[in-house]
Coordinates of C-alpha atoms in Angstrom, one line a residue:
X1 CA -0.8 103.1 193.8
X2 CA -2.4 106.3 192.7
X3 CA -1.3 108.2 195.3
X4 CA 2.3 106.4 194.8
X5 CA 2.3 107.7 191.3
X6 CA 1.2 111.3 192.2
X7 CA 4.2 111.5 195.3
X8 CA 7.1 110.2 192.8
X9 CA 5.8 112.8 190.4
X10 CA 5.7 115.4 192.6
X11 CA 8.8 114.9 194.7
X12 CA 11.1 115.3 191.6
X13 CA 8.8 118.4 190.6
X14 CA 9.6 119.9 194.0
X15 CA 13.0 118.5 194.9
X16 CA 15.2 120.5 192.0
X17 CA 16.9 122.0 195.3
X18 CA 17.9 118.4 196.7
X19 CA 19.1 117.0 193.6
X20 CA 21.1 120.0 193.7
X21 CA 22.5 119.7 197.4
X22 CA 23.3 115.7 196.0
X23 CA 25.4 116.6 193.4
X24 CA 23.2 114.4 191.4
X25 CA 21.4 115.4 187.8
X26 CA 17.9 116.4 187.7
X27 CA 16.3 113.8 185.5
X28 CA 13.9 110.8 186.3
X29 CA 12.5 107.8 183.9
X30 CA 9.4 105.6 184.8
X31 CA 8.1 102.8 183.0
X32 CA 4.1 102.1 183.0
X33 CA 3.9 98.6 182.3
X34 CA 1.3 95.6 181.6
X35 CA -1.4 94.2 179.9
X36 CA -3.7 96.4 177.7
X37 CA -6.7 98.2 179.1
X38 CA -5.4 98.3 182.8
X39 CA -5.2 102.5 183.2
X40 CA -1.7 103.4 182.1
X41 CA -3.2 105.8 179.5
X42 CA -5.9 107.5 181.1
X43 CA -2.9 107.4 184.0
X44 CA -1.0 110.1 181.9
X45 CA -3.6 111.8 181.1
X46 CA -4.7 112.7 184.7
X47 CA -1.0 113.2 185.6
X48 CA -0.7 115.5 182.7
X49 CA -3.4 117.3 184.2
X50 CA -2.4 117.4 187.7
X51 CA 0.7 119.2 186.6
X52 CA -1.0 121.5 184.3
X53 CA -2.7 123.0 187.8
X54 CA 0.0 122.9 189.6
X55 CA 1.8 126.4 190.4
X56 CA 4.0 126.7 188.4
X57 CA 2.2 125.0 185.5
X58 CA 4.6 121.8 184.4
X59 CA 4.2 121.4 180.4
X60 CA 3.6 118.0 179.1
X61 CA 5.3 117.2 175.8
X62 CA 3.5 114.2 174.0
X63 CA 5.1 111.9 172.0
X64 CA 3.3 108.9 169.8
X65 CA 4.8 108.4 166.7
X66 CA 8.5 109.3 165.7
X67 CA 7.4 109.9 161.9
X68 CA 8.4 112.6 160.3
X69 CA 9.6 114.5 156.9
X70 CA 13.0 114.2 158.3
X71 CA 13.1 110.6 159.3
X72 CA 12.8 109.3 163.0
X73 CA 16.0 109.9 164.1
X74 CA 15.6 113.9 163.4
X75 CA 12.2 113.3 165.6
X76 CA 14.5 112.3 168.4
X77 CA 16.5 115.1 168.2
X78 CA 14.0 117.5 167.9
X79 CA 11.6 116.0 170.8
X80 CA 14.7 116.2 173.4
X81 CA 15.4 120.0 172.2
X82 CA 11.8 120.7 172.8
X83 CA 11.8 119.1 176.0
X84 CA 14.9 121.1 177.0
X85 CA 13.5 124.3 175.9
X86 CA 10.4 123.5 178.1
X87 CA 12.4 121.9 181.1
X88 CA 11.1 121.5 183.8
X89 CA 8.8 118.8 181.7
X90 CA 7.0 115.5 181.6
X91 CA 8.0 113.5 178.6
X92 CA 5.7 110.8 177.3
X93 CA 6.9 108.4 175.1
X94 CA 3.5 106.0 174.5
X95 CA 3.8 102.3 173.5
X96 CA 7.9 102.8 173.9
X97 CA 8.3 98.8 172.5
X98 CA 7.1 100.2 168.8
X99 CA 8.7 103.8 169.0
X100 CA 12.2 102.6 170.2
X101 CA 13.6 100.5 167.2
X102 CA 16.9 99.2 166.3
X103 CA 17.0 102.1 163.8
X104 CA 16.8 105.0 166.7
X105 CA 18.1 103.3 169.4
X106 CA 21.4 104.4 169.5
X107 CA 20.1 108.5 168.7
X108 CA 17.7 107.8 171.6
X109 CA 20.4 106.4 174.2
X110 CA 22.9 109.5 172.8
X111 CA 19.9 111.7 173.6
X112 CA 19.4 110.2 177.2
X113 CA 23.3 110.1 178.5
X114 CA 24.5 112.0 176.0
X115 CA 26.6 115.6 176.5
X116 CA 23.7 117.4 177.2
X117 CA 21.8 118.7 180.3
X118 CA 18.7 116.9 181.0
X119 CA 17.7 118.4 183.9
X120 CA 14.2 119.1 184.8
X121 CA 12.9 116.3 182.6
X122 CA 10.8 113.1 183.8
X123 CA 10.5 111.0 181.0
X124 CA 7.9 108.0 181.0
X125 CA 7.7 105.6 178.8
X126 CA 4.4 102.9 178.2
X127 CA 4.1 99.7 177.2
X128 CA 1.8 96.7 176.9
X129 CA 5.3 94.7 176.4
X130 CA 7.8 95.5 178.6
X131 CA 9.9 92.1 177.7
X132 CA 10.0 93.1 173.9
X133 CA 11.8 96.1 175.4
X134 CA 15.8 96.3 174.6
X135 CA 17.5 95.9 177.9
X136 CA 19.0 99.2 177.3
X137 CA 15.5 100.8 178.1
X138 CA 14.1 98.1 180.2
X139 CA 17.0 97.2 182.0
X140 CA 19.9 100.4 182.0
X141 CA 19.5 102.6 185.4
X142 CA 20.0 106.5 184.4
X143 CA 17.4 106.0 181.4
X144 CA 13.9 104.5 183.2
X145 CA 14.6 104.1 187.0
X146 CA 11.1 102.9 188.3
X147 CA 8.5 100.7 186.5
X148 CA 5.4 100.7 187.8
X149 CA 2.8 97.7 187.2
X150 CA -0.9 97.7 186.0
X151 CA -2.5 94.2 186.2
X152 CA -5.7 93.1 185.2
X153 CA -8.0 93.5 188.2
X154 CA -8.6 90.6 190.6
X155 CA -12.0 90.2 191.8
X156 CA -12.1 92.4 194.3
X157 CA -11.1 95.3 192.3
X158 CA -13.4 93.6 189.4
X159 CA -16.2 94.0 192.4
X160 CA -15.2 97.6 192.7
X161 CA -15.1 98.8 189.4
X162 CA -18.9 97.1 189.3
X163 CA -20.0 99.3 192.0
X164 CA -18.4 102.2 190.3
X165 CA -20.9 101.2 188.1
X166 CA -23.5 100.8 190.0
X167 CA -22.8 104.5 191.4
X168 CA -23.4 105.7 188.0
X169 CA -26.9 104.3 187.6
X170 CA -28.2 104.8 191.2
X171 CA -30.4 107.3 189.9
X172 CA -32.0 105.3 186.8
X173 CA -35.0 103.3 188.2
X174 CA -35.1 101.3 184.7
X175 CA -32.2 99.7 185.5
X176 CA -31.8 97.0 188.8
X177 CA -28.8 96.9 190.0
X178 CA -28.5 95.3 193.7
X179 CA -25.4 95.1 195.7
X180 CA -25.2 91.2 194.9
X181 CA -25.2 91.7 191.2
X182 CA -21.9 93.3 191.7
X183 CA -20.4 90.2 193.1
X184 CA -21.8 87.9 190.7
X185 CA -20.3 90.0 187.7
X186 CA -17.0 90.2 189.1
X187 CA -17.4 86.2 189.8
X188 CA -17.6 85.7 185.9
X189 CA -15.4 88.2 184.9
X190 CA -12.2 86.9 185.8
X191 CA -9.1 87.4 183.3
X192 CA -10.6 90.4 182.2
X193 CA -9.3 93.7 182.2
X194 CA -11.0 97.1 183.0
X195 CA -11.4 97.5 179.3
X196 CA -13.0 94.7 179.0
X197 CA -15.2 95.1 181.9
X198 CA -15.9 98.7 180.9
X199 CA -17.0 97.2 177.3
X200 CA -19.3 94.3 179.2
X201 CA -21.1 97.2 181.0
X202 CA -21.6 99.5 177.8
X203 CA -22.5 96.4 175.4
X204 CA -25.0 95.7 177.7
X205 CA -26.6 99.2 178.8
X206 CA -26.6 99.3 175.1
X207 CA -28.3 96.3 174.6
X208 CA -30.9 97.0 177.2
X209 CA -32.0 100.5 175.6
X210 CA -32.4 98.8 172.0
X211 CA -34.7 96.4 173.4
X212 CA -36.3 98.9 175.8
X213 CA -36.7 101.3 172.4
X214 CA -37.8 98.7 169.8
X215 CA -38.3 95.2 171.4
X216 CA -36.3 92.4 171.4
X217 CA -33.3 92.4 169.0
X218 CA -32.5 88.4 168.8
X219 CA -34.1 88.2 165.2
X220 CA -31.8 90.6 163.9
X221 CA -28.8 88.7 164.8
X222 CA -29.7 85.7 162.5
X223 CA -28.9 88.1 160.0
X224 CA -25.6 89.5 161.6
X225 CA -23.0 87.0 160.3
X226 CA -20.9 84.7 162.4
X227 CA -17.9 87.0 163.7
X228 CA -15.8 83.7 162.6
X229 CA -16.7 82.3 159.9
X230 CA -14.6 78.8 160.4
X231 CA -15.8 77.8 163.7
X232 CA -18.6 75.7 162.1
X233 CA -21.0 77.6 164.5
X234 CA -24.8 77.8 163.4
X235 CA -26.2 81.4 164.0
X236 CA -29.6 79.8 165.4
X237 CA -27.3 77.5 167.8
X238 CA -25.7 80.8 168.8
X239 CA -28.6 82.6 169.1
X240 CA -30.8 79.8 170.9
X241 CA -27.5 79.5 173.1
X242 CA -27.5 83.5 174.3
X243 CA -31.1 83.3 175.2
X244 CA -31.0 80.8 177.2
X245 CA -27.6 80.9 178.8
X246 CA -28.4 80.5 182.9
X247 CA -26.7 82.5 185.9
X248 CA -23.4 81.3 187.4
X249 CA -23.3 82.8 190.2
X250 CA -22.2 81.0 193.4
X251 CA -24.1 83.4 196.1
X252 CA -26.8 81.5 196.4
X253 CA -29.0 84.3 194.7
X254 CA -28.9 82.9 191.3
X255 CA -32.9 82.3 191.3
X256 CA -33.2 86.6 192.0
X257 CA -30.5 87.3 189.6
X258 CA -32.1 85.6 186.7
X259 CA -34.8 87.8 187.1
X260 CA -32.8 91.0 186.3
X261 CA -32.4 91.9 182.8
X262 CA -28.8 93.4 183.4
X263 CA -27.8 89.8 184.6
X264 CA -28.9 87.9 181.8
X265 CA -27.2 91.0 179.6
X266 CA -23.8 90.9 181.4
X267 CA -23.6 87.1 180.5
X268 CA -24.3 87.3 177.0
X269 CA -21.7 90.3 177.0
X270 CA -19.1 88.1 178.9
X271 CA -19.7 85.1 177.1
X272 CA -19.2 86.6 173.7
X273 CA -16.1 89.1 174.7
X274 CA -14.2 85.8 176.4
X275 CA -14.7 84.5 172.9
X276 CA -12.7 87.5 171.5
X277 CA -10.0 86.8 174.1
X278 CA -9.9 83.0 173.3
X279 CA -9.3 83.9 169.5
X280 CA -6.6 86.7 170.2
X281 CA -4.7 84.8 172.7
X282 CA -4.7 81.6 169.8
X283 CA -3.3 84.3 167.3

């Protein structure tokens, strides 16, 4: 998929000349798409800086918010004569569900098919929500033309993003990190995204230096307050439950894997983060 994203971004970089023998305009739209903390950010981002080096440089014109002194509609305007100025560009319109309201739509779509020459832009748009899109955006060739699709990971790339992990702290000898653990956490951590994976490793690093610094830590979440205050939850039940939680892994290895202290951290990690996802999803 990386390598996907890079060619399609490249080609219409390179190709002005074949658009050109195709009578067609030179303009493209792509649509990043999917559930939150899956890659479509730091996607730009390294796309924005794959153009930067290229020769000639590509400029990247950012665009988060439409608010200005003018009103939103003048922002529309005013990003589309910037991006003409600066043609050939990349155009990134960020979470394009909130941006694109009822009140700019029609300046936006005049701005897209409008009169003027677009050439040389390749506008992308993001969003976590691509069904709360108006079918104009979603749905119109001409205005996006590709959407691309970013998933949470399935447990193979769950097990990849572990060892990724495990890469990092191959050269810490305070932390035991075994090919099998790798497995095991992507077992458990189904559902999640690479956020939330990415949170699960850091909460528990964390975790593990705290205790490694000052000792254990449990006492001081007596005092920490129930993150929900209606679930009718004692903190000692919680507490009493976190220590003692027991590995879940189906490898066969579960006797060695209690034995690690990044184990037992991950599951506490999981355990309370799945929580989080339970409450959002019920809002």
């Amino acid at each position: 998929m990386k390598k996907a994203l890079i060619k399609d971004v490249d080609n219409f970089f390179d190709g002005r000349e074949t658009y050109a023998r195709l009578k067609v305009p030179w303009k493209r739209g792509a649509i990043y798409y999917g559930p939150p903390g899956n890659g479509k950010t730091i996607s730009i981002k390294a796309m924005m800086h794959t153009l930067y080096n290229r020769k000639p440089q590509v400029p990247t014109l950012y665009v988060k918010s439409l608010v200005s002194y003018a009103g939103p509609q003048y922002s529309v305007n005013q990003i589309f004569a910037q991006a003409r100025k600066f043609a050939p560009c990349y155009l990134i319109f960020e979470d394009l569900d909130t941006m694109i309201t009822p009140a700019v739509r029609s300046y936006f779509f005049n701005e897209v098919d409008g009169l003027r020459n677009n050439d040389g832009i390749f506008m992308l748009g993001s969003t976590n929500h691509l069904d709360e899109l108006d079918p104009g955006l979603a749905k119109r060739p001409s205005r996006f033309d590709r959407k691309w699709y970013f998933p949470n990971p399935n447990e193979a790339q769950r097990e990849a993003y572990a060892r990724f992990w495990q890469s990092k702290l191959k050269d810490n000898d305070d932390v035991e990190f075994p090919d099998e653990l790798c497995a095991a956490i992507a077992k458990i951590t189904h559902g999640f995204s690479f956020a939330y994976m990415q949170e699960a490793f850091v909460a528990s690093l964390l975790a593990l230096a705290r205790v490694a610094i000052a000792g254990t830590d449990d006492e001081a979440m007596l005092w920490a307050g129930p993150a929900n205050k209606s679930a009718g939850t004692a903190l000692n039940d919680i507490v009493i439950e976190r220590m003692t939680i027991g590995a879940r892994s189906s490898g066969g290895t579960a006797d060695d894997l209690d034995k690690l202290p990044l184990w037992r951290e991950i599951q506490k990690q999981v355990k309370t983060l799945r929580e989080e996802m339970d409450e959002d999803e019920q809002r």
